[in-house]
Amino acid sequence: RRLTRCLLAFFLLTHCPRGGLFRRASLFAGPVGRILGPLPRIRRGATVAAVACRAASDRAEVEEGVRVRAAISYEFDDGDPPDFVDLNPAMEFVCGRRDLAPGLDEGVRGMLVGETRELRFGFDEPLFGSHDHDKVVEVPRASLPACEVGEVVLIGEDVGGGRGLVLSLTGESAVVDLNHPLAGKAATVWVTVLRCQEEAAPRESVQVQTIAPGDSKTYARYGDLVTLHCVVSAARDSKVLESSRARGEPMRIRVGSGDVAADWEEGILRMSLGERATVHVPAPAGSAAATARYREALVLDVEVL
């Protein structure tokens, strides 16, 4: 602990100007404390870089309404998750907009860019929700595609609806678990904030009108690769500007990478797997208009494949 404090003292002396950083009660004792004066209290999980950033500049922190991009890693008490579970190492969300599980949204508040925080989700409040025994259902074997125990299958709405893990098979029936594969599991999570910025002022919003519903469960997240069909038309005269259907080949985008305009991406993120919808996109405004491919209001016919 003494060595860590001395190293931190050296870092602060060489990287930060004296001033507000040294006004609180000192963490140090003896000669080092007399040299440095008062130092800030360091939150558990905060990095030295985060402390320096807070002192050197008044950077925005994660709070209600702020858009955040972060890296995330997981460690589960009972070992690695199944191979079919895709845990994205990156996420982008607006704090307080219910983009994340409540415990995760609350846990990242107050973080600074560059800061890493360790969050614990025990069996009493698991990150992916509690395991609901009512979601373990028995369905006719004939209602399922060819499958084996341990595979993920899609079952029809008439027998529960959604994707689930096959737990057992008999000649006539199958037991399928429709819970999230990680429901009920305790985990430790490490989150590092990569970017933090205020949301732009509200303007005309993107509107999504469903033509054919999807599974209402599977939504794209930051970093996901999404395959879709998209027909782009001008809102003023319905002239088709481009169409993946006409090309006979779906398009693929990486969420958050800038493959499409932010408004297009917003509409796609609100659609579930299999959904087809009309997405009304307003004309770009401000600096976005300068780099936009189309500088007018658009209507997108999108199907998430």
Short mmCIF file of C-alpha atoms in Angstrom, two decimals:
data_model
loop_
_atom_site.label_atom_id
_atom_site.label_comp_id
_atom_site.label_asym_id
_atom_site.label_seq_id
_atom_site.Cartn_x
_atom_site.Cartn_y
_atom_site.Cartn_z
CA ARG A 1 0.00 0.00 0.00
CA ARG A 2 2.84 2.44 0.85
CA LEU A 3 4.58 1.70 -2.44
CA THR A 4 1.33 2.27 -4.36
CA ARG A 5 0.82 5.62 -2.65
CA CYS A 6 4.35 6.73 -3.43
CA LEU A 7 3.94 5.79 -7.09
CA LEU A 8 0.67 7.68 -7.22
CA ALA A 9 2.36 10.69 -5.62
CA PHE A 10 5.06 10.65 -8.30
CA PHE A 11 2.42 10.39 -11.06
CA LEU A 12 0.43 13.33 -9.70
CA LEU A 13 3.49 15.52 -9.23
CA THR A 14 4.67 14.94 -12.79
CA HIS A 15 1.28 15.07 -14.57
CA CYS A 16 -1.02 17.40 -12.64
CA PRO A 17 -0.74 21.08 -11.68
CA ARG A 18 -1.11 21.96 -8.05
CA GLY A 19 -4.51 23.34 -7.15
CA GLY A 20 -7.91 21.85 -6.51
CA LEU A 21 -6.51 18.33 -6.61
CA PHE A 22 -4.72 18.88 -3.30
CA ARG A 23 -7.46 20.49 -1.23
CA ARG A 24 -9.07 17.47 0.44
CA ALA A 25 -7.84 15.38 3.34
CA SER A 26 -4.51 13.72 2.60
CA LEU A 27 -4.24 10.01 1.87
CA PHE A 28 -0.59 10.22 2.80
CA ALA A 29 1.26 10.51 6.07
CA GLY A 30 4.79 11.65 6.93
CA PRO A 31 7.13 13.49 4.53
CA VAL A 32 5.12 12.60 1.39
CA GLY A 33 1.99 14.13 2.91
CA ARG A 34 3.83 17.32 3.85
CA ILE A 35 5.17 17.66 0.32
CA LEU A 36 1.90 16.96 -1.52
CA GLY A 37 -0.65 18.44 0.83
CA PRO A 38 -4.26 17.12 0.74
CA LEU A 39 -5.14 14.59 -1.96
CA PRO A 40 -8.54 13.42 -3.25
CA ARG A 41 -10.26 10.29 -2.02
CA ILE A 42 -9.94 7.61 -4.69
CA ARG A 43 -13.06 5.55 -5.37
CA ARG A 44 -12.69 1.79 -5.31
CA GLY A 45 -12.17 0.59 -8.87
CA ALA A 46 -10.97 3.97 -10.15
CA THR A 47 -7.72 4.04 -12.07
CA VAL A 48 -4.90 6.52 -11.48
CA ALA A 49 -5.58 7.91 -14.96
CA ALA A 50 -9.21 8.57 -14.02
CA VAL A 51 -8.16 10.48 -10.89
CA ALA A 52 -5.74 12.56 -12.94
CA CYS A 53 -8.43 13.28 -15.56
CA ARG A 54 -10.89 14.46 -12.92
CA ALA A 55 -8.27 16.81 -11.47
CA ALA A 56 -6.75 18.16 -14.66
CA SER A 57 -9.98 18.82 -16.55
CA ASP A 58 -13.66 18.90 -15.80
CA ARG A 59 -14.63 16.02 -18.09
CA ALA A 60 -18.22 14.86 -18.26
CA GLU A 61 -18.95 11.77 -16.24
CA VAL A 62 -21.54 9.05 -16.78
CA GLU A 63 -24.89 10.41 -15.65
CA GLU A 64 -28.53 10.46 -16.68
CA GLY A 65 -28.97 11.20 -20.40
CA VAL A 66 -25.30 10.88 -21.38
CA ARG A 67 -24.32 8.61 -24.28
CA VAL A 68 -21.57 6.20 -23.26
CA ARG A 69 -19.32 3.79 -25.15
CA ALA A 70 -17.61 1.21 -22.94
CA ALA A 71 -15.65 -2.04 -22.97
CA ILE A 72 -16.92 -4.83 -20.73
CA SER A 73 -15.62 -8.21 -19.62
CA TYR A 74 -17.25 -10.91 -17.50
CA GLU A 75 -16.22 -13.63 -15.08
CA PHE A 76 -18.90 -16.09 -13.95
CA ASP A 77 -18.68 -17.95 -10.66
CA ASP A 78 -19.47 -21.30 -12.28
CA GLY A 79 -17.03 -20.99 -15.16
CA ASP A 80 -17.18 -19.80 -18.76
CA PRO A 81 -20.60 -19.37 -20.43
CA PRO A 82 -21.74 -21.84 -23.10
CA ASP A 83 -20.18 -21.49 -26.55
CA PHE A 84 -23.46 -20.38 -28.11
CA VAL A 85 -23.67 -17.32 -25.83
CA ASP A 86 -22.26 -14.22 -27.51
CA LEU A 87 -21.06 -11.73 -24.89
CA ASN A 88 -20.19 -8.56 -26.75
CA PRO A 89 -16.97 -6.98 -25.39
CA ALA A 90 -18.24 -3.49 -26.23
CA MET A 91 -21.46 -1.59 -25.60
CA GLU A 92 -22.95 1.80 -26.36
CA PHE A 93 -25.90 3.15 -24.41
CA VAL A 94 -27.64 6.22 -23.07
CA CYS A 95 -27.52 6.24 -19.28
CA GLY A 96 -30.97 6.06 -17.73
CA ARG A 97 -32.74 5.08 -20.98
CA ARG A 98 -33.09 1.41 -19.99
CA ASP A 99 -30.56 0.32 -22.60
CA LEU A 100 -28.83 -1.82 -19.94
CA ALA A 101 -29.85 -4.08 -17.10
CA PRO A 102 -30.80 -1.83 -14.13
CA GLY A 103 -27.87 -2.97 -11.96
CA LEU A 104 -25.35 -2.28 -14.72
CA ASP A 105 -26.86 1.12 -15.56
CA GLU A 106 -26.66 2.14 -11.90
CA GLY A 107 -23.16 0.70 -11.46
CA VAL A 108 -21.51 2.80 -14.18
CA ARG A 109 -22.86 6.16 -13.01
CA GLY A 110 -20.19 8.60 -11.94
CA MET A 111 -17.43 6.95 -14.01
CA LEU A 112 -14.99 9.01 -16.09
CA VAL A 113 -13.45 8.32 -19.49
CA GLY A 114 -10.56 5.89 -19.01
CA GLU A 115 -11.85 4.65 -15.67
CA THR A 116 -12.36 0.94 -14.99
CA ARG A 117 -14.81 -0.25 -12.38
CA GLU A 118 -15.45 -3.70 -10.97
CA LEU A 119 -19.11 -4.57 -10.40
CA ARG A 120 -20.43 -7.60 -8.56
CA PHE A 121 -23.73 -9.30 -9.34
CA GLY A 122 -24.50 -12.09 -6.87
CA PHE A 123 -27.07 -14.87 -6.97
CA ASP A 124 -29.59 -12.59 -5.22
CA GLU A 125 -29.42 -9.96 -8.01
CA PRO A 126 -27.97 -11.65 -11.12
CA LEU A 127 -27.05 -9.43 -14.06
CA PHE A 128 -29.14 -11.38 -16.58
CA GLY A 129 -32.15 -11.79 -14.29
CA SER A 130 -33.32 -14.63 -12.10
CA HIS A 131 -34.08 -18.05 -13.52
CA ASP A 132 -37.86 -18.43 -13.97
CA HIS A 133 -38.95 -22.07 -13.69
CA ASP A 134 -42.18 -21.22 -15.52
CA LYS A 135 -40.10 -20.58 -18.63
CA VAL A 136 -38.97 -24.20 -18.75
CA VAL A 137 -41.62 -25.70 -21.02
CA GLU A 138 -42.43 -29.07 -22.51
CA VAL A 139 -43.32 -28.94 -26.21
CA PRO A 140 -44.24 -31.56 -28.82
CA ARG A 141 -41.18 -32.98 -30.52
CA ALA A 142 -42.90 -32.52 -33.87
CA SER A 143 -43.05 -28.73 -33.35
CA LEU A 144 -39.25 -28.47 -33.32
CA PRO A 145 -36.73 -28.75 -36.12
CA ALA A 146 -34.23 -31.58 -36.01
CA CYS A 147 -32.15 -30.91 -32.91
CA GLU A 148 -30.16 -32.43 -30.07
CA VAL A 149 -29.87 -31.78 -26.34
CA GLY A 150 -27.81 -28.63 -25.75
CA GLU A 151 -28.84 -26.89 -28.97
CA VAL A 152 -30.74 -23.60 -29.17
CA VAL A 153 -34.04 -23.76 -31.05
CA LEU A 154 -36.84 -21.37 -31.98
CA ILE A 155 -40.29 -22.49 -30.85
CA GLY A 156 -43.64 -21.14 -32.06
CA GLU A 157 -45.89 -18.72 -30.22
CA ASP A 158 -48.48 -21.48 -29.76
CA VAL A 159 -46.10 -23.34 -27.42
CA GLY A 160 -44.47 -20.43 -25.60
CA GLY A 161 -42.59 -18.55 -28.31
CA GLY A 162 -38.95 -17.54 -28.45
CA ARG A 163 -35.51 -19.10 -28.46
CA GLY A 164 -34.57 -21.68 -25.89
CA LEU A 165 -32.06 -24.35 -24.93
CA VAL A 166 -33.08 -27.97 -25.40
CA LEU A 167 -32.67 -29.71 -22.02
CA SER A 168 -34.05 -33.16 -22.86
CA LEU A 169 -35.68 -35.11 -25.68
CA THR A 170 -38.03 -38.07 -25.78
CA GLY A 171 -39.84 -39.71 -28.65
CA GLU A 172 -42.88 -37.44 -28.29
CA SER A 173 -41.73 -34.27 -26.50
CA ALA A 174 -38.88 -31.97 -25.64
CA VAL A 175 -38.10 -29.81 -22.61
CA VAL A 176 -36.90 -26.33 -23.59
CA ASP A 177 -35.55 -23.60 -21.30
CA LEU A 178 -36.68 -20.16 -22.54
CA ASN A 179 -34.74 -18.24 -19.90
CA HIS A 180 -31.69 -16.21 -20.87
CA PRO A 181 -28.80 -18.73 -20.96
CA LEU A 182 -27.06 -16.77 -18.17
CA ALA A 183 -30.15 -16.18 -16.01
CA GLY A 184 -29.51 -16.78 -12.33
CA LYS A 185 -25.72 -16.84 -12.68
CA ALA A 186 -23.51 -14.78 -10.35
CA ALA A 187 -20.80 -12.79 -12.08
CA THR A 188 -18.13 -10.15 -11.68
CA VAL A 189 -18.03 -7.52 -14.42
CA TRP A 190 -15.30 -5.04 -15.35
CA VAL A 191 -16.40 -1.92 -17.25
CA THR A 192 -14.04 0.63 -18.83
CA VAL A 193 -15.55 3.88 -20.14
CA LEU A 194 -14.14 4.68 -23.59
CA ARG A 195 -16.25 7.67 -24.54
CA CYS A 196 -18.76 9.85 -22.75
CA GLN A 197 -20.67 12.69 -24.37
CA GLU A 198 -23.86 14.67 -23.95
CA GLU A 199 -26.76 13.66 -26.19
CA ALA A 200 -27.53 16.13 -28.96
CA ALA A 201 -30.48 18.44 -28.46
CA PRO A 202 -33.80 16.75 -29.28
CA ARG A 203 -35.04 17.16 -32.85
CA GLU A 204 -37.45 15.42 -35.15
CA SER A 205 -37.20 11.77 -34.14
CA VAL A 206 -36.76 8.56 -36.08
CA GLN A 207 -40.05 6.69 -36.41
CA VAL A 208 -40.38 2.93 -36.83
CA GLN A 209 -43.62 1.41 -38.13
CA THR A 210 -43.72 -2.39 -38.04
CA ILE A 211 -44.88 -4.19 -41.19
CA ALA A 212 -44.20 -7.74 -39.98
CA PRO A 213 -43.20 -8.46 -36.34
CA GLY A 214 -39.96 -10.12 -35.33
CA ASP A 215 -39.27 -12.31 -32.31
CA SER A 216 -39.49 -9.27 -29.96
CA LYS A 217 -36.54 -10.69 -28.01
CA THR A 218 -33.37 -10.44 -30.08
CA TYR A 219 -32.12 -6.89 -30.67
CA ALA A 220 -28.80 -5.76 -32.10
CA ARG A 221 -26.26 -4.15 -29.75
CA TYR A 222 -23.16 -2.07 -30.22
CA GLY A 223 -20.49 -4.12 -32.01
CA ASP A 224 -22.92 -6.66 -33.51
CA LEU A 225 -22.81 -7.57 -37.20
CA VAL A 226 -26.34 -7.21 -38.60
CA THR A 227 -27.56 -8.70 -41.88
CA LEU A 228 -30.59 -6.97 -43.39
CA HIS A 229 -32.45 -5.94 -46.50
CA CYS A 230 -32.92 -2.21 -46.95
CA VAL A 231 -34.74 -0.19 -49.60
CA VAL A 232 -33.99 3.55 -49.36
CA SER A 233 -36.57 6.00 -50.76
CA ALA A 234 -36.86 9.79 -50.71
CA ALA A 235 -39.67 10.89 -48.39
CA ARG A 236 -40.81 13.72 -50.69
CA ASP A 237 -41.52 11.68 -53.84
CA SER A 238 -40.94 7.98 -52.88
CA LYS A 239 -38.15 7.69 -55.46
CA VAL A 240 -36.03 4.62 -54.72
CA LEU A 241 -32.41 5.69 -54.17
CA GLU A 242 -30.87 2.30 -53.47
CA SER A 243 -32.08 -1.22 -52.75
CA SER A 244 -30.41 -4.37 -51.50
CA ARG A 245 -33.45 -6.32 -52.71
CA ALA A 246 -32.89 -5.08 -56.27
CA ARG A 247 -29.25 -6.20 -56.02
CA GLY A 248 -30.41 -9.58 -54.78
CA GLU A 249 -27.95 -9.49 -51.89
CA PRO A 250 -28.57 -8.35 -48.29
CA MET A 251 -26.35 -5.71 -46.73
CA ARG A 252 -24.26 -6.17 -43.58
CA ILE A 253 -23.42 -3.45 -41.09
CA ARG A 254 -21.39 -3.37 -37.88
CA VAL A 255 -23.36 -1.44 -35.25
CA GLY A 256 -21.43 1.57 -33.99
CA SER A 257 -18.77 1.51 -36.72
CA GLY A 258 -20.29 4.22 -38.92
CA ASP A 259 -21.30 1.87 -41.74
CA VAL A 260 -24.62 3.73 -41.96
CA ALA A 261 -25.90 7.09 -40.67
CA ALA A 262 -26.65 7.30 -36.95
CA ASP A 263 -30.39 7.80 -37.58
CA TRP A 264 -30.53 4.67 -39.74
CA GLU A 265 -28.74 2.77 -37.00
CA GLU A 266 -31.17 4.07 -34.37
CA GLY A 267 -34.10 2.64 -36.31
CA ILE A 268 -32.37 -0.71 -36.85
CA LEU A 269 -31.55 -1.01 -33.13
CA ARG A 270 -35.26 -0.73 -32.33
CA MET A 271 -36.11 -3.71 -34.54
CA SER A 272 -35.96 -7.34 -33.42
CA LEU A 273 -34.73 -10.36 -35.37
CA GLY A 274 -37.04 -11.18 -38.29
CA GLU A 275 -38.90 -7.86 -38.12
CA ARG A 276 -39.73 -5.85 -41.22
CA ALA A 277 -40.54 -2.19 -40.72
CA THR A 278 -40.73 1.21 -42.35
CA VAL A 279 -38.20 3.57 -40.78
CA HIS A 280 -38.84 7.30 -41.25
CA VAL A 281 -35.54 9.18 -41.03
CA PRO A 282 -35.48 13.00 -40.76
CA ALA A 283 -33.11 15.09 -42.85
CA PRO A 284 -29.67 15.38 -41.21
CA ALA A 285 -28.97 18.63 -39.36
CA GLY A 286 -25.88 20.55 -38.29
CA SER A 287 -22.46 19.00 -38.90
CA ALA A 288 -24.03 15.66 -39.80
CA ALA A 289 -25.50 17.19 -42.97
CA ALA A 290 -22.04 18.00 -44.33
CA THR A 291 -20.99 14.36 -44.46
CA ALA A 292 -24.37 12.69 -45.03
CA ARG A 293 -24.80 10.58 -48.14
CA TYR A 294 -28.40 11.78 -48.49
CA ARG A 295 -29.29 15.26 -47.24
CA GLU A 296 -33.05 14.82 -47.23
CA ALA A 297 -35.71 12.99 -45.24
CA LEU A 298 -35.83 9.28 -46.11
CA VAL A 299 -38.10 6.29 -45.80
CA LEU A 300 -36.35 2.95 -45.27
CA ASP A 301 -37.96 -0.43 -45.84
CA VAL A 302 -35.85 -2.61 -43.52
CA GLU A 303 -35.97 -6.34 -42.76
CA VAL A 304 -33.59 -7.67 -40.09
CA LEU A 305 -32.35 -11.07 -41.21
#
